[in-house]
mmCIF file of C-alpha atoms in Angstrom:
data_model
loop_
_atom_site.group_PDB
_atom_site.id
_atom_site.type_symbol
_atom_site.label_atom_id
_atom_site.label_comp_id
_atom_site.label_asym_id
_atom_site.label_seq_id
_atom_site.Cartn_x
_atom_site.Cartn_y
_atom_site.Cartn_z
ATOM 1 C CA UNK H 160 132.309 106.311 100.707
ATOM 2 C CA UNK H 161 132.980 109.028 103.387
ATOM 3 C CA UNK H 162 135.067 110.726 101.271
ATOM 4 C CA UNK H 163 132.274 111.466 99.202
ATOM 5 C CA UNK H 164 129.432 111.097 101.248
ATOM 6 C CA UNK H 165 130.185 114.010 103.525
ATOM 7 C CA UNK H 166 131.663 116.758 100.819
ATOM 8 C CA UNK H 167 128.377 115.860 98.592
ATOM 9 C CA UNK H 168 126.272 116.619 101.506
ATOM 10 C CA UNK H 169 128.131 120.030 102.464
ATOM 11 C CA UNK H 170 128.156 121.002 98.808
ATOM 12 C CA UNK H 171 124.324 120.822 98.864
ATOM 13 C CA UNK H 172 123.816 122.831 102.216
ATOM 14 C CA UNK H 173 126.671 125.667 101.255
ATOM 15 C CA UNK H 174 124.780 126.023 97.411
ATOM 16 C CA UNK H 175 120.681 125.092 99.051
ATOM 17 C CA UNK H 176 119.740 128.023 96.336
ATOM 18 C CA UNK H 177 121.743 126.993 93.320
ATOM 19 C CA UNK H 178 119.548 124.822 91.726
ATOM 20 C CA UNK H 179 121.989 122.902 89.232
ATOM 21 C CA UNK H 180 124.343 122.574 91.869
ATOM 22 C CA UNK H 181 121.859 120.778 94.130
ATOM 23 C CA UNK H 182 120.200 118.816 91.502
ATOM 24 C CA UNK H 183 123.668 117.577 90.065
ATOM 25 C CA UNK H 184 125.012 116.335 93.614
ATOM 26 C CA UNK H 185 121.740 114.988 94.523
ATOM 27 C CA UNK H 186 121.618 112.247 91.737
ATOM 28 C CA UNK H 187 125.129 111.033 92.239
ATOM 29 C CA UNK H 188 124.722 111.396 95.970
ATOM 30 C CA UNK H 189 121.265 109.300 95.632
ATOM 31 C CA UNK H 190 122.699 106.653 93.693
ATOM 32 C CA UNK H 191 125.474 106.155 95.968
ATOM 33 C CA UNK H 192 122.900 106.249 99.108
ATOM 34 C CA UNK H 193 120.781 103.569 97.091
ATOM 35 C CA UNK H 194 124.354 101.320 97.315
ATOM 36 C CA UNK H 195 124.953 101.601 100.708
ATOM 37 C CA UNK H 196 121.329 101.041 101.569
ATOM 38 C CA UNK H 197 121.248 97.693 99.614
ATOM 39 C CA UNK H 198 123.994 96.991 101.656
ATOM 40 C CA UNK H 199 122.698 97.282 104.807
ATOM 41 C CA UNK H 200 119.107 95.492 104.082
ATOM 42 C CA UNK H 201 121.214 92.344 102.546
ATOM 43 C CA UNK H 202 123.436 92.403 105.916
ATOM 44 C CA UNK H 203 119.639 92.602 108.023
ATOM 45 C CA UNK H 204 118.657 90.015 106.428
ATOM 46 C CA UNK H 205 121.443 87.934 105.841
ATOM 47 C CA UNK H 206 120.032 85.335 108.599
ATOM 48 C CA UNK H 207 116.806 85.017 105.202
ATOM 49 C CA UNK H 208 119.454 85.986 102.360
ATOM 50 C CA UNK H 209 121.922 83.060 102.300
ATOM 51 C CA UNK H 210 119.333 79.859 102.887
ATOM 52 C CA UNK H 211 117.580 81.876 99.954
ATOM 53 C CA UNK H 212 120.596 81.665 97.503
ATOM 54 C CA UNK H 213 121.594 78.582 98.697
ATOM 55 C CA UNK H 214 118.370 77.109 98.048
ATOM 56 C CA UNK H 215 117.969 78.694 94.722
ATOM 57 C CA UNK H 216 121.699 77.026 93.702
ATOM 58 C CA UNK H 217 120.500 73.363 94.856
ATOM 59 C CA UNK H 218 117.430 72.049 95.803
ATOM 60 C CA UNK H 219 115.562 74.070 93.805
ATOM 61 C CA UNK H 220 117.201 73.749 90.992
ATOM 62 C CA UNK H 221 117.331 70.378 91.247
ATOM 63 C CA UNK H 222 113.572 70.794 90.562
ATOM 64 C CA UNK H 223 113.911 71.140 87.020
ATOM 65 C CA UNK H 224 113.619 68.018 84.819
ATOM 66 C CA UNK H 225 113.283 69.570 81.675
ATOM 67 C CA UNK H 226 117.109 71.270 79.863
ATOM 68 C CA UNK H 227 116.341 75.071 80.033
ATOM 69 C CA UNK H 228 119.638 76.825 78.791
ATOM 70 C CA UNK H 229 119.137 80.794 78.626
ATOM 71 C CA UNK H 230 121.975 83.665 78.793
ATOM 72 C CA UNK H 231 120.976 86.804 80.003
ATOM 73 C CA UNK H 232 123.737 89.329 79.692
ATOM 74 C CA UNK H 233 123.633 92.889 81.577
ATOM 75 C CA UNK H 234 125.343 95.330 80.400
ATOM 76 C CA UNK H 235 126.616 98.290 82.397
ATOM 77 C CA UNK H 236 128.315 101.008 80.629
ATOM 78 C CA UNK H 237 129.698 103.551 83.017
ATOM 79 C CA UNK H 238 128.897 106.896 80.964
ATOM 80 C CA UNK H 239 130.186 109.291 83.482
ATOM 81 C CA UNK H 240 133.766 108.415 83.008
ATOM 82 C CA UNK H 241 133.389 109.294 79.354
ATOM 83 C CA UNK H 242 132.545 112.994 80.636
ATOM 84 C CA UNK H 243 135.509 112.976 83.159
ATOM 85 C CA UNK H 244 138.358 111.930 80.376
ATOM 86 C CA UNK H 245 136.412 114.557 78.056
ATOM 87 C CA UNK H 246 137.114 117.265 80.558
ATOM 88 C CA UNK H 247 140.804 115.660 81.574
ATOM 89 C CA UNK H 248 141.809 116.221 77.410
ATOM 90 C CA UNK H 249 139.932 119.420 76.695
ATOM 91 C CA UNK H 250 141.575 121.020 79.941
ATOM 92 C CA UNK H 251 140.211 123.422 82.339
ATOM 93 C CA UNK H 252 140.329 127.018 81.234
ATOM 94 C CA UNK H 253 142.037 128.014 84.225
ATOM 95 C CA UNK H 254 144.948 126.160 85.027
ATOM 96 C CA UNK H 255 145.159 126.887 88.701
ATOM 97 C CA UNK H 256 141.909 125.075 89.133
ATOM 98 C CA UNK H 257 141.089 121.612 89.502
ATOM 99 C CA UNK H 258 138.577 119.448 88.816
ATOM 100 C CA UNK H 259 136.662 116.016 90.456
ATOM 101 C CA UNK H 260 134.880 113.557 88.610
ATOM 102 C CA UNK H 261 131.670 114.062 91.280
ATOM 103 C CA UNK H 262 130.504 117.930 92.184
ATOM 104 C CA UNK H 263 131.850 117.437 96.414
ATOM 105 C CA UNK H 264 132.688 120.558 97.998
ATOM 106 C CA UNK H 265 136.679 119.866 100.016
ATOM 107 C CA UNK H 266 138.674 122.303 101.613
ATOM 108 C CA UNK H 267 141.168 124.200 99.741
ATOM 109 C CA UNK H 268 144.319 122.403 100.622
ATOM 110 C CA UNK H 269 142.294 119.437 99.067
ATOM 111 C CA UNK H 270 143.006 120.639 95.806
ATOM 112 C CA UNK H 271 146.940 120.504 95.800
ATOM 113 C CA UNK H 272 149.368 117.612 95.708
ATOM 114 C CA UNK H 273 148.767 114.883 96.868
ATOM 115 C CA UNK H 274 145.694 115.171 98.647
ATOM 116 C CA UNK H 275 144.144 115.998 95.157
ATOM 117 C CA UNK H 276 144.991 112.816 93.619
ATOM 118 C CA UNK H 277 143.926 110.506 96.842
ATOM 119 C CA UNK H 278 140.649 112.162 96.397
ATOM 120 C CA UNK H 279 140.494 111.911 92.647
ATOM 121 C CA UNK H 280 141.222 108.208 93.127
ATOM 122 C CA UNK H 281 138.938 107.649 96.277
ATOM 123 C CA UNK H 282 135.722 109.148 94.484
ATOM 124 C CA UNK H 283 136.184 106.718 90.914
ATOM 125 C CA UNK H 284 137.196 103.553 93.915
ATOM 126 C CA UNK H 285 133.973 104.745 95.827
ATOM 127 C CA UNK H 286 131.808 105.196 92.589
ATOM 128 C CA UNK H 287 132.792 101.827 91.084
ATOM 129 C CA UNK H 288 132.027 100.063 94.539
ATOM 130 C CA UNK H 289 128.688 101.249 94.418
ATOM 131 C CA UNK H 290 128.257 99.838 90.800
ATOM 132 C CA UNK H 291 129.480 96.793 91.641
ATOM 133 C CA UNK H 292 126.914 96.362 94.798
ATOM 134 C CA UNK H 293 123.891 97.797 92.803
ATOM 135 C CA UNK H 294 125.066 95.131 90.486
ATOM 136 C CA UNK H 295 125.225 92.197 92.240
ATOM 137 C CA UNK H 296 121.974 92.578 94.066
ATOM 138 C CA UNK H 297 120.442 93.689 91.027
ATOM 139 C CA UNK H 298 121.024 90.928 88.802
ATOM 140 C CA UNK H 299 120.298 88.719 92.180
ATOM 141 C CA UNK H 300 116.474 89.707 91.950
ATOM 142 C CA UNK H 301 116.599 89.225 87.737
ATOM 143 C CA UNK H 302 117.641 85.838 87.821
ATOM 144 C CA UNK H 303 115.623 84.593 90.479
ATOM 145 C CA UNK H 304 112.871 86.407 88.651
ATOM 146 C CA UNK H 305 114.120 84.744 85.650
ATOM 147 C CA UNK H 306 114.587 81.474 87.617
ATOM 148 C CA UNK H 307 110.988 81.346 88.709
ATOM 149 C CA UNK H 308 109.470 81.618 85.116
ATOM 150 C CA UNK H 309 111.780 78.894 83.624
ATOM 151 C CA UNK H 310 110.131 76.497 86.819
ATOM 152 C CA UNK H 311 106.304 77.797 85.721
ATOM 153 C CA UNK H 312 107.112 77.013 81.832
ATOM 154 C CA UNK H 313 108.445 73.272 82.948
ATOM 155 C CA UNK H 314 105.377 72.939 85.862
ATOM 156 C CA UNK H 315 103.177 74.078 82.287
ATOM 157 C CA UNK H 316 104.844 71.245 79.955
ATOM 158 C CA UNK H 317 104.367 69.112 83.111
ATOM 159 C CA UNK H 318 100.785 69.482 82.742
ATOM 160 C CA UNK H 319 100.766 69.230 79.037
ATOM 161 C CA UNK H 320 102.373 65.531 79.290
ATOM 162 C CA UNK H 321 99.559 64.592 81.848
ATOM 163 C CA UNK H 322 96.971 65.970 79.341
ATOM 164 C CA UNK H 323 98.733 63.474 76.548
ATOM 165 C CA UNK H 324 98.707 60.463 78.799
ATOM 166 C CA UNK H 325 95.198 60.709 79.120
ATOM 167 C CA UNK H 326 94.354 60.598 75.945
ATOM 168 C CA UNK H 327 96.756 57.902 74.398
ATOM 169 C CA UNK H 328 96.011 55.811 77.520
ATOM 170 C CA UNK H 329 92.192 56.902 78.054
ATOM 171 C CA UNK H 330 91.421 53.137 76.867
ATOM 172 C CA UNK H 331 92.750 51.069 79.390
ATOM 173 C CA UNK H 332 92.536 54.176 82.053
ATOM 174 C CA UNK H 333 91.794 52.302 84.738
ATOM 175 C CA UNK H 334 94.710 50.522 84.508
ATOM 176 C CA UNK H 335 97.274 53.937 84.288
ATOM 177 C CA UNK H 336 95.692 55.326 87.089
ATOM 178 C CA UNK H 337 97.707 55.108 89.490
ATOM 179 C CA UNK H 338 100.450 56.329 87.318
ATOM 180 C CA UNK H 339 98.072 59.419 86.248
ATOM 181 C CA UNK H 340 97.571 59.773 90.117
ATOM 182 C CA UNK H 341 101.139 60.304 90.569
ATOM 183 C CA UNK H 342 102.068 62.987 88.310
ATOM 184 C CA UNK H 343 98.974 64.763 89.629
ATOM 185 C CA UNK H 344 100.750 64.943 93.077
ATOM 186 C CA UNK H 345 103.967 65.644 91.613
ATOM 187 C CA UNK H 346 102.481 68.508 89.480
ATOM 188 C CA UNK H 347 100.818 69.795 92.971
ATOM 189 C CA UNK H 348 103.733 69.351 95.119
ATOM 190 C CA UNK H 349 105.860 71.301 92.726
ATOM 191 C CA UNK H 350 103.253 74.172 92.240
ATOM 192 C CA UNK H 351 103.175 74.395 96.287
ATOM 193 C CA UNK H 352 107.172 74.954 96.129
ATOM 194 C CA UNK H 353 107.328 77.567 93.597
ATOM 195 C CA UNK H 354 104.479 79.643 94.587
ATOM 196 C CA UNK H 355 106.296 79.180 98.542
ATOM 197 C CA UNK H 356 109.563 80.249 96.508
ATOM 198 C CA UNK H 357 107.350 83.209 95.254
ATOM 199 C CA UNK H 358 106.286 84.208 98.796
ATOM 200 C CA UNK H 359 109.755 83.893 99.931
ATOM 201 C CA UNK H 360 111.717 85.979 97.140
ATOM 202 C CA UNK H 361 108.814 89.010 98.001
ATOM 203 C CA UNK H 362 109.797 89.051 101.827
ATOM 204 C CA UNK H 363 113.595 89.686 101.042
ATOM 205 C CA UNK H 364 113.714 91.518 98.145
ATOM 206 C CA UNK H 365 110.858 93.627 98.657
ATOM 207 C CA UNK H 366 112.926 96.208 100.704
ATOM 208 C CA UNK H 367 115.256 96.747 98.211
ATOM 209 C CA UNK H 368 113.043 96.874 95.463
ATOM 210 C CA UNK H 369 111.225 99.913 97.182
ATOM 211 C CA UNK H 370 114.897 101.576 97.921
ATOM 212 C CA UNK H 371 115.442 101.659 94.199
ATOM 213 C CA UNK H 372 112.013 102.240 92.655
ATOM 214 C CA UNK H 373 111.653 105.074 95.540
ATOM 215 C CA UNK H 374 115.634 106.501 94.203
ATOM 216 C CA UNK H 375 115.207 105.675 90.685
ATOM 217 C CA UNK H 376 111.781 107.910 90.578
ATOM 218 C CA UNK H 377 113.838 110.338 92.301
ATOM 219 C CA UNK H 378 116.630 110.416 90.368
ATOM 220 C CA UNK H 379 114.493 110.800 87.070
ATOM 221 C CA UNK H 380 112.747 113.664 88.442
ATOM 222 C CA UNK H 381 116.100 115.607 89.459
ATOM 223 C CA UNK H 382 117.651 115.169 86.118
ATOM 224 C CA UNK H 383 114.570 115.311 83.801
ATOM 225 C CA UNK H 384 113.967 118.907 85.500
ATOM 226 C CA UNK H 385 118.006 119.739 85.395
ATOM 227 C CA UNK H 386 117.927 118.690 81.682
ATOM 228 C CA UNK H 387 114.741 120.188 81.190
ATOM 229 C CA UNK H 388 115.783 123.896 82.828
ATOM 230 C CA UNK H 389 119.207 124.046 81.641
ATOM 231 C CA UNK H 390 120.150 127.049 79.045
ATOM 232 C CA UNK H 391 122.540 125.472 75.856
ATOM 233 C CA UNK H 392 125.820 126.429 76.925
ATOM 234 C CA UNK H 393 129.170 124.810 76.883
ATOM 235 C CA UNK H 394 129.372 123.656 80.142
ATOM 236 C CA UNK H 395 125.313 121.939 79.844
ATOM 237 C CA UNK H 396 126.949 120.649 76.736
ATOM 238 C CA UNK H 397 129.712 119.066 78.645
ATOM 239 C CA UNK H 398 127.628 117.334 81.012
ATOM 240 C CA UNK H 399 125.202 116.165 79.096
ATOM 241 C CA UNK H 400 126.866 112.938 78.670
ATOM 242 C CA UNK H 401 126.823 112.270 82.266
ATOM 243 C CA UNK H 402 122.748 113.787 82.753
ATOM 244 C CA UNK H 403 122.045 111.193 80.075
ATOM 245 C CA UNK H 404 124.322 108.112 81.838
ATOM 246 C CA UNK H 405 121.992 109.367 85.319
ATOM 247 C CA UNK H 406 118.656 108.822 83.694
ATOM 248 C CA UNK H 407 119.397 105.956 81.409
ATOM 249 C CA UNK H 408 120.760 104.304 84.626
ATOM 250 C CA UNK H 409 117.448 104.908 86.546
ATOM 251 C CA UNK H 410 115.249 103.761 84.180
ATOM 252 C CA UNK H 411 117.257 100.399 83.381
ATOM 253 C CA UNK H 412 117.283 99.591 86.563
ATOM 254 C CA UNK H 413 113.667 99.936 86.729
ATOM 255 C CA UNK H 414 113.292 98.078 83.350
ATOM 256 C CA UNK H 415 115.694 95.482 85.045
ATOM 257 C CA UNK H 416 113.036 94.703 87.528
ATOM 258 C CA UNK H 417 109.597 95.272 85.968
ATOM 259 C CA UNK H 418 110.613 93.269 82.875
ATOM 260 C CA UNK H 419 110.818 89.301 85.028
ATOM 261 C CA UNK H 420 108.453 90.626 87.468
ATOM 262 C CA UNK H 421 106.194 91.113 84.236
ATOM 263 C CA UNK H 422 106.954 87.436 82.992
ATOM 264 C CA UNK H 423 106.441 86.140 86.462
ATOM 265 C CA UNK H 424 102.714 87.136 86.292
ATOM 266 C CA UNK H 425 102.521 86.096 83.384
ATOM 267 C CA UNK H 426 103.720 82.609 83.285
ATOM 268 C CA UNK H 427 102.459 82.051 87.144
ATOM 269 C CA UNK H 428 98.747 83.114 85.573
ATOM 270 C CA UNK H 429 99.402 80.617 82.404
ATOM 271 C CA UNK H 430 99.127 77.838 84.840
ATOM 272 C CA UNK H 431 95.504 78.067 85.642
ATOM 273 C CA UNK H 432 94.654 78.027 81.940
ATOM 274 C CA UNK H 433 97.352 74.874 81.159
ATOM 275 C CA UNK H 434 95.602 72.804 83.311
ATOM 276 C CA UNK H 435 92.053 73.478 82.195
ATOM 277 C CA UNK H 436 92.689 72.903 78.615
ATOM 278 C CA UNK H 437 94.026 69.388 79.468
ATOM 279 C CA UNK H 438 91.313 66.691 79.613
ATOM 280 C CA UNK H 439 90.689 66.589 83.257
ATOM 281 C CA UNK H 440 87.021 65.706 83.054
ATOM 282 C CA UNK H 441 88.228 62.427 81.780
ATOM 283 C CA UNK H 442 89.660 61.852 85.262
ATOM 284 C CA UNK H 443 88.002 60.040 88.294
ATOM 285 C CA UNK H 444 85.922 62.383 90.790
ATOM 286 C CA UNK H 445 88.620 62.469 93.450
ATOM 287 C CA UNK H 446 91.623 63.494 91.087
ATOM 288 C CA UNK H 447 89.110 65.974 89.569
ATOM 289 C CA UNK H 448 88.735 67.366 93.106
ATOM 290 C CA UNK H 449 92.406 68.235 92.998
ATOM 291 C CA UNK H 450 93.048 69.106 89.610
ATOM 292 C CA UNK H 451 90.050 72.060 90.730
ATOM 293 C CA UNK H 452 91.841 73.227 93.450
ATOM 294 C CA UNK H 453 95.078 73.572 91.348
ATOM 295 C CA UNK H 454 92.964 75.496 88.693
ATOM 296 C CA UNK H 455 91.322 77.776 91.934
ATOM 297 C CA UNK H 456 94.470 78.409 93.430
ATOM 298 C CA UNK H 457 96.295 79.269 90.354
ATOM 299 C CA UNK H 458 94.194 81.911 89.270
ATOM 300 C CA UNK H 459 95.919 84.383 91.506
ATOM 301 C CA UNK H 460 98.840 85.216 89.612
ATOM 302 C CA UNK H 461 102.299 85.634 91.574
ATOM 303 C CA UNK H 462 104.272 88.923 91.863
ATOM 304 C CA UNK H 463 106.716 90.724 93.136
ATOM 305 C CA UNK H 464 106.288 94.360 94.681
ATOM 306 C CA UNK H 465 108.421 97.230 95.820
ATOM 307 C CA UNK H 466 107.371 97.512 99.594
ATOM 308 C CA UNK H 467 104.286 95.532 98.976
ATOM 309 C CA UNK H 468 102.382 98.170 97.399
ATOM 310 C CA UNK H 469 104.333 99.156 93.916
ATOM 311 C CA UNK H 470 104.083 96.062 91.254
ATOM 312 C CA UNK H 471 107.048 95.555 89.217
ATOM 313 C CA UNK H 472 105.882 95.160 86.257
ATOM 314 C CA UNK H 473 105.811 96.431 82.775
ATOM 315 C CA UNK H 474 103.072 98.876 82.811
ATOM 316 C CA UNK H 475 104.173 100.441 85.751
ATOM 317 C CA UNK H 476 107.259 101.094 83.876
ATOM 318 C CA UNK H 477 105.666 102.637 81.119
ATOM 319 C CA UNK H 478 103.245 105.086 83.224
ATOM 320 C CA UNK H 479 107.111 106.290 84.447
ATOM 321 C CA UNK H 480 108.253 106.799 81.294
ATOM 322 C CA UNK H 481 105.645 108.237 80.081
ATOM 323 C CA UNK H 482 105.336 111.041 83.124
ATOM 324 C CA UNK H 483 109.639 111.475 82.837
ATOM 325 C CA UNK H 484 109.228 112.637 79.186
ATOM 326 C CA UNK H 485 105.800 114.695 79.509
ATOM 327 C CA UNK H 486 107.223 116.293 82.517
ATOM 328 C CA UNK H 487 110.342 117.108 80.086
ATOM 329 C CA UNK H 488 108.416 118.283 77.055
ATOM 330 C CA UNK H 489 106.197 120.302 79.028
ATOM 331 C CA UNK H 490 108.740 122.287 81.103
ATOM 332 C CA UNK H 491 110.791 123.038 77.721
ATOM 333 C CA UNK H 492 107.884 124.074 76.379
ATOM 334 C CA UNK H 493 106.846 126.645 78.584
ATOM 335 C CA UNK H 494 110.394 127.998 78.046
ATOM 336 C CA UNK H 495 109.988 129.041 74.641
#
């Protein structure tokens, strides 16, 4: 990481006033800060990270009664690369000088054999280490996102079979009571753990959802405006494979997030209206009692937010969108 780290940061200090220069190295440099920052708020809060997994592996899992089978697959394609075997066939037009994958500024004896090559190889080693970590933690959050929907959909069928027992059984009620009486604590009981699951997944991923909404927004904005301000040349031309990989990057990883956290207020806020379409009324005054509570506390949907303020959800992620390509449309606009 130092070994791009360091250059990245002297190549934007020695070039402050080119422009392209500092907006280029700034979104590779931010994505690899976002990595290293996830890194350091998982080891913070390991102590709250690995009872978390753990518990999402077993216990609750173990929750679910009902077969829920779902693949989500992710996938990643590393666009960059594509620009840097591009520029390995097509050749530089001056053979005396080299080339990294990443814009790093390194002293000139940096350049020759075999110092060239160990820094060739340390920048792809660096920049796939970085994918890897934004990664893992990102498909971390999705699936326990994910996770937390598939318990509100089987909590919601829960509630749908207590709604059929009373009316096949609303004859000889009295009698099925206690059985009624049951699932009515079980239904509670399990609502209590996932909305405490809910409370929990916000406290440790909350950090890390504000690193990369905060770099993500940032990264947009750097390449939307290089994109946007670049002449058509050769070079732009070039690149544009890897300006494109930058922002497609930012806003999946955005996507990645506000699409669960989207489905987790919406199933979490299907609850309340499960349970009042059921025939509750039909129940005895004290289980009627309860079954208002679950309706009053339900109404408050559950989320997830990016440093407690930003909700990740999906019109949030539009209003980005939407602001990334005015932004872009404007500013080539007022170039013609």
């Amino acid at each position: 990481m130092i070994t791009i780290v360091i250059p990245q940061g002297i190549q934007i200090y020695e070039n402050w006033e080119d422009l392209s220069t500092v907006l280029e190295t700034s979104s590779v440099l931010l994505t690899i800060l976002l990595a290293i920052l996830k890194s350091l708020v998982w080891i913070s809060n390991r102590r709250k990270m690995d009872p978390f997994i753990r518990y999402m592996l077993t216990d609750y899992w173990d929750l679910m009664t009902t077969c829920i089978s779902e693949k989500h697959a992710d996938v990643y394609t590393v666009l960059p690369m594509i620009e840097i075997f591009v520029a390995l066939i097509k050749g530089p037009n001056d053979n005396s000088t080299r080339h990294f994958p990443f814009l790093a500024l390194y002293p000139e004896s940096y350049y020759n054999f075999p110092m060239y090559e160990i820094i060739f190889l340390s920048q792809v080693v660096a920049t796939s280490l970085c994918g890897l970590v934004i990664l893992g933690t990102d498909t971390l959050i999705a699936t326990a996102l994910f996770h937390t929907c598939g318990h509100f959909k089987v909590l919601q069928r829960k509630i749908k079979n207590i709604d059929t027992e009373i009316n096949v059984q609303h004859a000889c009620i009295t009698e099925n009571m206690q059985k009624i009486k049951l699932h009515v604590i079980d239904i509670i009981k399990y609502h209590y753990t996932i909305l405490w699951f809910c409370d929990y997944m916000e406290t440790v991923f909350s950090p890390m959802l504000f690193l990369q909404t905060l770099a993500s927004s940032l990264i947009i904005c750097l390449v939307g405006f290089q994109v946007a301000s670049a002449g058509i040349t050769v070079n732009i031309i070039s690149k544009s494979v890897k300006y494109v990989s930058y922002l497609i990057m930012a806003l999946f990883q955005l996507l990645l997030f506000c699409m669960p956290g989207d489905a987790l207020i919406y199933e979490s806020s299907m609850v309340y209206k499960t349970v009042y379409a059921i025939a509750w009324y039909k129940l005895p005054i004290l289980l009627k009692t309860e079954i208002r509570l679950l309706i009053l506390r339900s109404q408050k949907p559950s989320k997830i937010t990016a440093g407690k303020f930003y909700v990740m959800h999906l019109e949030n992620f539009t209003g980005v969108r939407k602001s990334c390509i005015t932004s872009c449309i404007t500013k080539c606009v007022s170039k013609l």
